């Protein structure tokens, strides 16, 4: 085997073994999407009279990977779909499947949260340990996720960062939803990712905090106690008048739509907002931190 062939074989093996592109068997929708895409790829390949090994060489992947993708056992990369579209002369139909495939790359829980946030007319969120995911820059998100122990693989980190950033499309909606955030001062003093990453994150907070549909507040450290000490609180309200909420310190941390539970969460969140700095004071405080960084 030549040096070039060995290098190619090593690349194909590493990509085949790379974590993060497996299909979650508990994700019924994800499994259905990947099985459908795989079936279409196989039908088109066979219609073109190509064997799996021949097709794999044409798209730059091994025969084993081709069979896994066609069998719905592996999530195809975008470059795989684009190249397959060209090889099979599909006129963009195969490449277009990436719009559904890329959603499967996001964990089911994150997809469900993103779907709810995309429908909500009001989003209220208190975070006590991190900058809320909806407010994170890509670099900050990468630093936070990359700090986990045991560490995620680089591929999984990028997958999770992508999922987090995809949720931020909520800021592009029209009509814009009403967004409210309360962050802890202590979190804002922790320069995660280093000086430059942290400066960008503070700048992002100032940018978002000035939007007409956003209220951003800071809970000062000199507030000796408040109703958010048990953990994060999130409330989502929808156009039909329904709502869903969740709190780390209530109802086992599970989402709830029970009216009596929602009243408790609304009371806690309202108390937190009353104890936090005003929106104007909060932006001034973040600006001061930025100046000190």
PDB file of C-alpha atoms in Angstrom:
ATOM      1  CA  UNK A   1       0.000   0.000   0.000  1.00  0.00           C
ATOM      2  CA  UNK A   2       1.347   3.436  -0.948  1.00  0.00           C
ATOM      3  CA  UNK A   3       1.841   6.246   1.552  1.00  0.00           C
ATOM      4  CA  UNK A   4      -1.071   8.121  -0.031  1.00  0.00           C
ATOM      5  CA  UNK A   5      -3.335   5.083   0.215  1.00  0.00           C
ATOM      6  CA  UNK A   6      -2.372   4.513   3.844  1.00  0.00           C
ATOM      7  CA  UNK A   7      -3.108   8.152   4.657  1.00  0.00           C
ATOM      8  CA  UNK A   8      -6.479   7.915   2.929  1.00  0.00           C
ATOM      9  CA  UNK A   9      -7.332   4.703   4.762  1.00  0.00           C
ATOM     10  CA  UNK A  10      -6.399   6.317   8.071  1.00  0.00           C
ATOM     11  CA  UNK A  11      -8.601   9.332   7.303  1.00  0.00           C
ATOM     12  CA  UNK A  12     -11.566   7.158   6.405  1.00  0.00           C
ATOM     13  CA  UNK A  13     -11.116   5.048   9.527  1.00  0.00           C
ATOM     14  CA  UNK A  14     -10.842   8.081  11.804  1.00  0.00           C
ATOM     15  CA  UNK A  15     -13.990   9.630  10.345  1.00  0.00           C
ATOM     16  CA  UNK A  16     -15.831   6.333  10.599  1.00  0.00           C
ATOM     17  CA  UNK A  17     -14.859   5.999  14.268  1.00  0.00           C
ATOM     18  CA  UNK A  18     -15.456   9.663  15.108  1.00  0.00           C
ATOM     19  CA  UNK A  19     -18.062  10.077  17.868  1.00  0.00           C
ATOM     20  CA  UNK A  20     -21.049  12.364  17.686  1.00  0.00           C
ATOM     21  CA  UNK A  21     -22.478  11.217  14.346  1.00  0.00           C
ATOM     22  CA  UNK A  22     -24.319   8.167  15.648  1.00  0.00           C
ATOM     23  CA  UNK A  23     -28.115   8.114  15.599  1.00  0.00           C
ATOM     24  CA  UNK A  24     -29.715   8.253  19.033  1.00  0.00           C
ATOM     25  CA  UNK A  25     -32.032   5.190  19.096  1.00  0.00           C
ATOM     26  CA  UNK A  26     -34.374   6.962  21.543  1.00  0.00           C
ATOM     27  CA  UNK A  27     -34.841   9.867  19.127  1.00  0.00           C
ATOM     28  CA  UNK A  28     -37.740   8.555  17.024  1.00  0.00           C
ATOM     29  CA  UNK A  29     -37.920  11.571  14.731  1.00  0.00           C
ATOM     30  CA  UNK A  30     -34.145  11.591  14.266  1.00  0.00           C
ATOM     31  CA  UNK A  31     -34.083   7.881  13.446  1.00  0.00           C
ATOM     32  CA  UNK A  32     -36.877   8.355  10.889  1.00  0.00           C
ATOM     33  CA  UNK A  33     -35.040  11.223   9.181  1.00  0.00           C
ATOM     34  CA  UNK A  34     -31.719   9.382   8.906  1.00  0.00           C
ATOM     35  CA  UNK A  35     -33.362   6.136   7.755  1.00  0.00           C
ATOM     36  CA  UNK A  36     -35.292   8.024   5.065  1.00  0.00           C
ATOM     37  CA  UNK A  37     -32.208   9.856   3.816  1.00  0.00           C
ATOM     38  CA  UNK A  38     -30.188   6.633   3.846  1.00  0.00           C
ATOM     39  CA  UNK A  39     -32.878   4.783   1.898  1.00  0.00           C
ATOM     40  CA  UNK A  40     -33.000   7.517  -0.750  1.00  0.00           C
ATOM     41  CA  UNK A  41     -29.228   7.471  -1.103  1.00  0.00           C
ATOM     42  CA  UNK A  42     -29.202   3.720  -1.578  1.00  0.00           C
ATOM     43  CA  UNK A  43     -32.013   3.792  -4.149  1.00  0.00           C
ATOM     44  CA  UNK A  44     -30.300   6.518  -6.155  1.00  0.00           C
ATOM     45  CA  UNK A  45     -26.929   4.736  -5.980  1.00  0.00           C
ATOM     46  CA  UNK A  46     -28.426   1.460  -7.191  1.00  0.00           C
ATOM     47  CA  UNK A  47     -30.367   3.269  -9.921  1.00  0.00           C
ATOM     48  CA  UNK A  48     -27.046   4.703 -11.094  1.00  0.00           C
ATOM     49  CA  UNK A  49     -25.617   1.192 -11.246  1.00  0.00           C
ATOM     50  CA  UNK A  50     -22.902   1.857  -8.656  1.00  0.00           C
ATOM     51  CA  UNK A  51     -21.698  -0.608  -6.034  1.00  0.00           C
ATOM     52  CA  UNK A  52     -21.226   0.648  -2.470  1.00  0.00           C
ATOM     53  CA  UNK A  53     -17.439   0.416  -2.719  1.00  0.00           C
ATOM     54  CA  UNK A  54     -17.376   2.276  -6.033  1.00  0.00           C
ATOM     55  CA  UNK A  55     -19.679   4.974  -4.690  1.00  0.00           C
ATOM     56  CA  UNK A  56     -17.589   5.286  -1.523  1.00  0.00           C
ATOM     57  CA  UNK A  57     -14.457   5.938  -3.581  1.00  0.00           C
ATOM     58  CA  UNK A  58     -16.324   8.554  -5.585  1.00  0.00           C
ATOM     59  CA  UNK A  59     -17.496  10.475  -2.513  1.00  0.00           C
ATOM     60  CA  UNK A  60     -14.272  10.007  -0.543  1.00  0.00           C
ATOM     61  CA  UNK A  61     -15.506   7.581   2.112  1.00  0.00           C
ATOM     62  CA  UNK A  62     -15.084   3.880   2.799  1.00  0.00           C
ATOM     63  CA  UNK A  63     -17.596   1.210   1.824  1.00  0.00           C
ATOM     64  CA  UNK A  64     -18.389   0.580   5.494  1.00  0.00           C
ATOM     65  CA  UNK A  65     -19.384   4.204   6.014  1.00  0.00           C
ATOM     66  CA  UNK A  66     -21.573   4.152   2.908  1.00  0.00           C
ATOM     67  CA  UNK A  67     -23.445   1.102   4.195  1.00  0.00           C
ATOM     68  CA  UNK A  68     -23.878   2.620   7.673  1.00  0.00           C
ATOM     69  CA  UNK A  69     -25.350   5.812   6.216  1.00  0.00           C
ATOM     70  CA  UNK A  70     -27.608   3.948   3.804  1.00  0.00           C
ATOM     71  CA  UNK A  71     -28.724   1.693   6.640  1.00  0.00           C
ATOM     72  CA  UNK A  72     -29.720   4.651   8.821  1.00  0.00           C
ATOM     73  CA  UNK A  73     -27.015   3.913  11.383  1.00  0.00           C
ATOM     74  CA  UNK A  74     -24.891   6.991  10.825  1.00  0.00           C
ATOM     75  CA  UNK A  75     -25.640  10.691  10.344  1.00  0.00           C
ATOM     76  CA  UNK A  76     -24.078  11.859   7.049  1.00  0.00           C
ATOM     77  CA  UNK A  77     -21.915  14.966   6.992  1.00  0.00           C
ATOM     78  CA  UNK A  78     -22.878  17.873   4.790  1.00  0.00           C
ATOM     79  CA  UNK A  79     -19.886  17.323   2.502  1.00  0.00           C
ATOM     80  CA  UNK A  80     -20.972  13.692   2.053  1.00  0.00           C
ATOM     81  CA  UNK A  81     -24.447  14.768   0.926  1.00  0.00           C
ATOM     82  CA  UNK A  82     -23.117  17.515  -1.342  1.00  0.00           C
ATOM     83  CA  UNK A  83     -20.648  15.176  -3.041  1.00  0.00           C
ATOM     84  CA  UNK A  84     -23.241  12.406  -3.307  1.00  0.00           C
ATOM     85  CA  UNK A  85     -25.575  14.880  -4.990  1.00  0.00           C
ATOM     86  CA  UNK A  86     -22.921  15.641  -7.602  1.00  0.00           C
ATOM     87  CA  UNK A  87     -21.903  12.003  -8.148  1.00  0.00           C
ATOM     88  CA  UNK A  88     -25.498  10.838  -8.511  1.00  0.00           C
ATOM     89  CA  UNK A  89     -26.558  13.947 -10.461  1.00  0.00           C
ATOM     90  CA  UNK A  90     -29.487  14.549  -8.146  1.00  0.00           C
ATOM     91  CA  UNK A  91     -29.875  18.211  -9.045  1.00  0.00           C
ATOM     92  CA  UNK A  92     -29.641  19.432  -5.457  1.00  0.00           C
ATOM     93  CA  UNK A  93     -32.267  17.083  -4.002  1.00  0.00           C
ATOM     94  CA  UNK A  94     -29.762  15.093  -1.936  1.00  0.00           C
ATOM     95  CA  UNK A  95     -27.875  18.187  -0.815  1.00  0.00           C
ATOM     96  CA  UNK A  96     -31.169  19.719   0.336  1.00  0.00           C
ATOM     97  CA  UNK A  97     -31.708  16.922   2.855  1.00  0.00           C
ATOM     98  CA  UNK A  98     -29.011  18.542   5.028  1.00  0.00           C
ATOM     99  CA  UNK A  99     -31.646  20.985   6.309  1.00  0.00           C
ATOM    100  CA  UNK A 100     -33.333  18.098   8.135  1.00  0.00           C
ATOM    101  CA  UNK A 101     -30.192  16.072   8.806  1.00  0.00           C
ATOM    102  CA  UNK A 102     -28.426  18.919  10.598  1.00  0.00           C
ATOM    103  CA  UNK A 103     -31.288  19.153  13.096  1.00  0.00           C
ATOM    104  CA  UNK A 104     -30.749  15.520  14.043  1.00  0.00           C
ATOM    105  CA  UNK A 105     -27.191  16.445  14.977  1.00  0.00           C
ATOM    106  CA  UNK A 106     -28.621  18.482  17.849  1.00  0.00           C
ATOM    107  CA  UNK A 107     -29.612  16.514  20.967  1.00  0.00           C
ATOM    108  CA  UNK A 108     -33.324  15.777  21.193  1.00  0.00           C
ATOM    109  CA  UNK A 109     -33.698  17.772  24.426  1.00  0.00           C
ATOM    110  CA  UNK A 110     -32.103  20.856  22.853  1.00  0.00           C
ATOM    111  CA  UNK A 111     -34.284  20.572  19.746  1.00  0.00           C
ATOM    112  CA  UNK A 112     -37.411  20.413  21.893  1.00  0.00           C
ATOM    113  CA  UNK A 113     -36.307  23.449  23.900  1.00  0.00           C
ATOM    114  CA  UNK A 114     -35.474  25.370  20.724  1.00  0.00           C
ATOM    115  CA  UNK A 115     -38.895  24.536  19.284  1.00  0.00           C
ATOM    116  CA  UNK A 116     -40.663  25.859  22.369  1.00  0.00           C
ATOM    117  CA  UNK A 117     -38.552  29.027  22.428  1.00  0.00           C
ATOM    118  CA  UNK A 118     -39.309  29.579  18.742  1.00  0.00           C
ATOM    119  CA  UNK A 119     -43.056  29.538  19.491  1.00  0.00           C
ATOM    120  CA  UNK A 120     -43.047  31.584  22.696  1.00  0.00           C
ATOM    121  CA  UNK A 121     -44.204  35.194  22.782  1.00  0.00           C
ATOM    122  CA  UNK A 122     -42.545  35.690  26.174  1.00  0.00           C
ATOM    123  CA  UNK A 123     -39.348  34.133  27.516  1.00  0.00           C
ATOM    124  CA  UNK A 124     -38.187  34.801  31.072  1.00  0.00           C
ATOM    125  CA  UNK A 125     -34.968  33.277  32.325  1.00  0.00           C
ATOM    126  CA  UNK A 126     -32.930  33.462  35.519  1.00  0.00           C
ATOM    127  CA  UNK A 127     -29.466  31.877  35.477  1.00  0.00           C
ATOM    128  CA  UNK A 128     -27.286  31.547  38.546  1.00  0.00           C
ATOM    129  CA  UNK A 129     -24.199  29.620  37.381  1.00  0.00           C
ATOM    130  CA  UNK A 130     -23.583  30.593  33.731  1.00  0.00           C
ATOM    131  CA  UNK A 131     -24.438  33.153  31.097  1.00  0.00           C
ATOM    132  CA  UNK A 132     -27.756  32.034  29.617  1.00  0.00           C
ATOM    133  CA  UNK A 133     -27.248  29.980  26.455  1.00  0.00           C
ATOM    134  CA  UNK A 134     -29.391  32.407  24.453  1.00  0.00           C
ATOM    135  CA  UNK A 135     -26.866  35.138  25.289  1.00  0.00           C
ATOM    136  CA  UNK A 136     -23.590  33.283  24.753  1.00  0.00           C
ATOM    137  CA  UNK A 137     -21.125  34.082  21.984  1.00  0.00           C
ATOM    138  CA  UNK A 138     -19.767  31.107  20.007  1.00  0.00           C
ATOM    139  CA  UNK A 139     -16.366  31.425  21.682  1.00  0.00           C
ATOM    140  CA  UNK A 140     -17.852  31.614  25.162  1.00  0.00           C
ATOM    141  CA  UNK A 141     -20.146  28.645  24.497  1.00  0.00           C
ATOM    142  CA  UNK A 142     -17.176  26.654  23.226  1.00  0.00           C
ATOM    143  CA  UNK A 143     -15.185  27.459  26.384  1.00  0.00           C
ATOM    144  CA  UNK A 144     -18.063  26.541  28.706  1.00  0.00           C
ATOM    145  CA  UNK A 145     -18.895  23.274  26.964  1.00  0.00           C
ATOM    146  CA  UNK A 146     -15.225  22.408  26.525  1.00  0.00           C
ATOM    147  CA  UNK A 147     -14.623  22.717  30.270  1.00  0.00           C
ATOM    148  CA  UNK A 148     -16.835  19.720  31.079  1.00  0.00           C
ATOM    149  CA  UNK A 149     -15.344  16.707  32.854  1.00  0.00           C
ATOM    150  CA  UNK A 150     -15.002  14.109  31.531  1.00  0.00           C
ATOM    151  CA  UNK A 151     -14.342  16.161  28.398  1.00  0.00           C
ATOM    152  CA  UNK A 152     -16.458  15.921  25.291  1.00  0.00           C
ATOM    153  CA  UNK A 153     -14.790  15.041  22.010  1.00  0.00           C
ATOM    154  CA  UNK A 154     -14.006  18.073  19.787  1.00  0.00           C
ATOM    155  CA  UNK A 155     -16.751  16.954  17.430  1.00  0.00           C
ATOM    156  CA  UNK A 156     -19.317  16.760  20.220  1.00  0.00           C
ATOM    157  CA  UNK A 157     -18.278  20.202  21.472  1.00  0.00           C
ATOM    158  CA  UNK A 158     -18.952  21.702  18.037  1.00  0.00           C
ATOM    159  CA  UNK A 159     -22.247  19.843  17.846  1.00  0.00           C
ATOM    160  CA  UNK A 160     -23.391  21.279  21.161  1.00  0.00           C
ATOM    161  CA  UNK A 161     -22.145  24.783  20.337  1.00  0.00           C
ATOM    162  CA  UNK A 162     -24.077  24.658  17.078  1.00  0.00           C
ATOM    163  CA  UNK A 163     -27.218  23.583  18.899  1.00  0.00           C
ATOM    164  CA  UNK A 164     -26.866  26.408  21.403  1.00  0.00           C
ATOM    165  CA  UNK A 165     -26.334  29.036  18.722  1.00  0.00           C
ATOM    166  CA  UNK A 166     -29.254  27.730  16.657  1.00  0.00           C
ATOM    167  CA  UNK A 167     -31.580  28.638  19.520  1.00  0.00           C
ATOM    168  CA  UNK A 168     -30.496  32.270  19.210  1.00  0.00           C
ATOM    169  CA  UNK A 169     -32.602  32.623  16.059  1.00  0.00           C
ATOM    170  CA  UNK A 170     -35.231  33.768  18.574  1.00  0.00           C
ATOM    171  CA  UNK A 171     -33.652  37.233  18.294  1.00  0.00           C
ATOM    172  CA  UNK A 172     -34.426  37.320  14.568  1.00  0.00           C
ATOM    173  CA  UNK A 173     -38.131  36.589  14.877  1.00  0.00           C
ATOM    174  CA  UNK A 174     -40.788  39.018  13.713  1.00  0.00           C
ATOM    175  CA  UNK A 175     -42.822  39.977  15.615  1.00  0.00           C
ATOM    176  CA  UNK A 176     -40.167  39.868  18.291  1.00  0.00           C
ATOM    177  CA  UNK A 177     -40.937  38.018  21.526  1.00  0.00           C
ATOM    178  CA  UNK A 178     -40.577  39.730  24.899  1.00  0.00           C
ATOM    179  CA  UNK A 179     -37.338  38.490  26.478  1.00  0.00           C
ATOM    180  CA  UNK A 180     -36.288  38.896  30.106  1.00  0.00           C
ATOM    181  CA  UNK A 181     -32.992  37.748  31.619  1.00  0.00           C
ATOM    182  CA  UNK A 182     -31.581  37.953  35.135  1.00  0.00           C
ATOM    183  CA  UNK A 183     -27.900  37.020  35.564  1.00  0.00           C
ATOM    184  CA  UNK A 184     -25.799  36.806  38.707  1.00  0.00           C
ATOM    185  CA  UNK A 185     -23.025  39.347  39.254  1.00  0.00           C
ATOM    186  CA  UNK A 186     -20.629  36.582  40.255  1.00  0.00           C
ATOM    187  CA  UNK A 187     -21.060  34.935  36.860  1.00  0.00           C
ATOM    188  CA  UNK A 188     -20.280  38.230  35.134  1.00  0.00           C
ATOM    189  CA  UNK A 189     -16.970  38.465  36.993  1.00  0.00           C
ATOM    190  CA  UNK A 190     -15.670  35.072  35.849  1.00  0.00           C
ATOM    191  CA  UNK A 191     -13.613  35.603  32.628  1.00  0.00           C
ATOM    192  CA  UNK A 192     -14.326  32.247  31.024  1.00  0.00           C
ATOM    193  CA  UNK A 193     -12.252  31.681  27.895  1.00  0.00           C
ATOM    194  CA  UNK A 194      -9.724  34.410  28.597  1.00  0.00           C
ATOM    195  CA  UNK A 195      -9.718  38.189  28.269  1.00  0.00           C
ATOM    196  CA  UNK A 196     -10.613  38.555  24.586  1.00  0.00           C
ATOM    197  CA  UNK A 197     -13.382  35.954  24.708  1.00  0.00           C
ATOM    198  CA  UNK A 198     -14.780  37.552  27.843  1.00  0.00           C
ATOM    199  CA  UNK A 199     -14.704  41.060  26.383  1.00  0.00           C
ATOM    200  CA  UNK A 200     -16.679  39.817  23.384  1.00  0.00           C
ATOM    201  CA  UNK A 201     -19.175  38.192  25.729  1.00  0.00           C
ATOM    202  CA  UNK A 202     -19.693  41.376  27.724  1.00  0.00           C
ATOM    203  CA  UNK A 203     -20.084  43.326  24.494  1.00  0.00           C
ATOM    204  CA  UNK A 204     -22.696  40.834  23.374  1.00  0.00           C
ATOM    205  CA  UNK A 205     -24.633  41.313  26.620  1.00  0.00           C
ATOM    206  CA  UNK A 206     -24.632  45.074  26.113  1.00  0.00           C
ATOM    207  CA  UNK A 207     -25.768  44.653  22.514  1.00  0.00           C
ATOM    208  CA  UNK A 208     -28.658  42.351  23.421  1.00  0.00           C
ATOM    209  CA  UNK A 209     -29.580  44.352  26.521  1.00  0.00           C
ATOM    210  CA  UNK A 210     -30.212  47.419  24.361  1.00  0.00           C
ATOM    211  CA  UNK A 211     -32.727  45.678  22.097  1.00  0.00           C
ATOM    212  CA  UNK A 212     -36.251  47.076  22.393  1.00  0.00           C
ATOM    213  CA  UNK A 213     -37.769  43.689  23.262  1.00  0.00           C
ATOM    214  CA  UNK A 214     -35.150  42.639  25.831  1.00  0.00           C
ATOM    215  CA  UNK A 215     -34.898  43.366  29.556  1.00  0.00           C
ATOM    216  CA  UNK A 216     -31.532  42.343  30.990  1.00  0.00           C
ATOM    217  CA  UNK A 217     -30.887  42.602  34.733  1.00  0.00           C
ATOM    218  CA  UNK A 218     -28.052  41.740  37.088  1.00  0.00           C
ATOM    219  CA  UNK A 219     -28.517  40.278  40.557  1.00  0.00           C
ATOM    220  CA  UNK A 220     -25.901  42.041  42.727  1.00  0.00           C
ATOM    221  CA  UNK A 221     -23.718  40.053  45.097  1.00  0.00           C
ATOM    222  CA  UNK A 222     -24.702  42.306  48.010  1.00  0.00           C
ATOM    223  CA  UNK A 223     -28.231  40.868  47.849  1.00  0.00           C
ATOM    224  CA  UNK A 224     -27.766  38.428  50.698  1.00  0.00           C
ATOM    225  CA  UNK A 225     -30.632  36.092  49.754  1.00  0.00           C
ATOM    226  CA  UNK A 226     -33.300  35.721  47.071  1.00  0.00           C
ATOM    227  CA  UNK A 227     -35.747  33.153  45.703  1.00  0.00           C
ATOM    228  CA  UNK A 228     -33.435  31.910  42.956  1.00  0.00           C
ATOM    229  CA  UNK A 229     -30.841  30.268  45.179  1.00  0.00           C
ATOM    230  CA  UNK A 230     -32.141  26.792  44.245  1.00  0.00           C
ATOM    231  CA  UNK A 231     -31.126  27.251  40.613  1.00  0.00           C
ATOM    232  CA  UNK A 232     -32.260  28.464  37.208  1.00  0.00           C
ATOM    233  CA  UNK A 233     -35.852  29.395  36.432  1.00  0.00           C
ATOM    234  CA  UNK A 234     -37.350  29.507  32.947  1.00  0.00           C
ATOM    235  CA  UNK A 235     -40.843  30.561  31.899  1.00  0.00           C
ATOM    236  CA  UNK A 236     -42.233  30.407  28.358  1.00  0.00           C
ATOM    237  CA  UNK A 237     -45.617  31.851  27.365  1.00  0.00           C
ATOM    238  CA  UNK A 238     -47.348  31.112  24.055  1.00  0.00           C
ATOM    239  CA  UNK A 239     -49.810  32.970  21.796  1.00  0.00           C
ATOM    240  CA  UNK A 240     -52.767  30.803  22.857  1.00  0.00           C
ATOM    241  CA  UNK A 241     -52.336  31.787  26.501  1.00  0.00           C
ATOM    242  CA  UNK A 242     -50.686  28.549  27.607  1.00  0.00           C
ATOM    243  CA  UNK A 243     -47.309  28.457  29.305  1.00  0.00           C
ATOM    244  CA  UNK A 244     -44.594  26.095  30.455  1.00  0.00           C
ATOM    245  CA  UNK A 245     -42.009  26.587  33.164  1.00  0.00           C
ATOM    246  CA  UNK A 246     -39.089  24.848  34.771  1.00  0.00           C
ATOM    247  CA  UNK A 247     -36.911  25.381  37.815  1.00  0.00           C
ATOM    248  CA  UNK A 248     -33.951  23.442  39.147  1.00  0.00           C
ATOM    249  CA  UNK A 249     -35.358  23.820  42.646  1.00  0.00           C
ATOM    250  CA  UNK A 250     -39.000  22.873  42.070  1.00  0.00           C
ATOM    251  CA  UNK A 251     -41.076  19.998  40.707  1.00  0.00           C
ATOM    252  CA  UNK A 252     -37.997  17.750  40.334  1.00  0.00           C
ATOM    253  CA  UNK A 253     -36.610  20.138  37.723  1.00  0.00           C
ATOM    254  CA  UNK A 254     -39.115  18.920  35.138  1.00  0.00           C
ATOM    255  CA  UNK A 255     -41.080  21.187  32.764  1.00  0.00           C
ATOM    256  CA  UNK A 256     -44.573  21.924  34.033  1.00  0.00           C
ATOM    257  CA  UNK A 257     -47.689  23.524  32.602  1.00  0.00           C
ATOM    258  CA  UNK A 258     -49.803  23.161  35.764  1.00  0.00           C
ATOM    259  CA  UNK A 259     -51.337  26.579  36.576  1.00  0.00           C
ATOM    260  CA  UNK A 260     -50.539  26.308  40.311  1.00  0.00           C
ATOM    261  CA  UNK A 261     -46.894  25.420  39.529  1.00  0.00           C
ATOM    262  CA  UNK A 262     -46.595  28.258  37.033  1.00  0.00           C
ATOM    263  CA  UNK A 263     -47.910  30.735  39.628  1.00  0.00           C
ATOM    264  CA  UNK A 264     -45.152  29.641  42.005  1.00  0.00           C
ATOM    265  CA  UNK A 265     -42.477  30.094  39.339  1.00  0.00           C
ATOM    266  CA  UNK A 266     -43.885  33.466  38.299  1.00  0.00           C
ATOM    267  CA  UNK A 267     -43.852  34.593  41.938  1.00  0.00           C
ATOM    268  CA  UNK A 268     -40.242  33.518  42.346  1.00  0.00           C
ATOM    269  CA  UNK A 269     -39.146  35.124  39.094  1.00  0.00           C
ATOM    270  CA  UNK A 270     -41.013  38.345  39.861  1.00  0.00           C
ATOM    271  CA  UNK A 271     -39.328  38.536  43.270  1.00  0.00           C
ATOM    272  CA  UNK A 272     -35.917  37.987  41.693  1.00  0.00           C
ATOM    273  CA  UNK A 273     -36.496  40.797  39.196  1.00  0.00           C
ATOM    274  CA  UNK A 274     -37.570  43.128  41.990  1.00  0.00           C
ATOM    275  CA  UNK A 275     -34.363  42.417  43.915  1.00  0.00           C
ATOM    276  CA  UNK A 276     -32.054  42.755  40.896  1.00  0.00           C
ATOM    277  CA  UNK A 277     -30.552  45.963  39.550  1.00  0.00           C
ATOM    278  CA  UNK A 278     -32.784  47.904  37.171  1.00  0.00           C
ATOM    279  CA  UNK A 279     -32.163  47.373  33.444  1.00  0.00           C
ATOM    280  CA  UNK A 280     -30.381  50.744  33.180  1.00  0.00           C
ATOM    281  CA  UNK A 281     -28.227  50.042  36.240  1.00  0.00           C
ATOM    282  CA  UNK A 282     -27.472  46.558  34.914  1.00  0.00           C
ATOM    283  CA  UNK A 283     -26.224  47.799  31.544  1.00  0.00           C
ATOM    284  CA  UNK A 284     -24.133  50.433  33.283  1.00  0.00           C
ATOM    285  CA  UNK A 285     -22.645  47.743  35.520  1.00  0.00           C
ATOM    286  CA  UNK A 286     -21.796  45.481  32.551  1.00  0.00           C
ATOM    287  CA  UNK A 287     -20.256  48.468  30.791  1.00  0.00           C
ATOM    288  CA  UNK A 288     -18.132  49.116  33.873  1.00  0.00           C
ATOM    289  CA  UNK A 289     -16.948  45.499  33.888  1.00  0.00           C
ATOM    290  CA  UNK A 290     -16.055  45.775  30.216  1.00  0.00           C
ATOM    291  CA  UNK A 291     -14.014  48.877  30.933  1.00  0.00           C
ATOM    292  CA  UNK A 292     -12.127  47.026  33.658  1.00  0.00           C
ATOM    293  CA  UNK A 293     -11.350  44.013  31.465  1.00  0.00           C
TER     294      UNK A 293
END
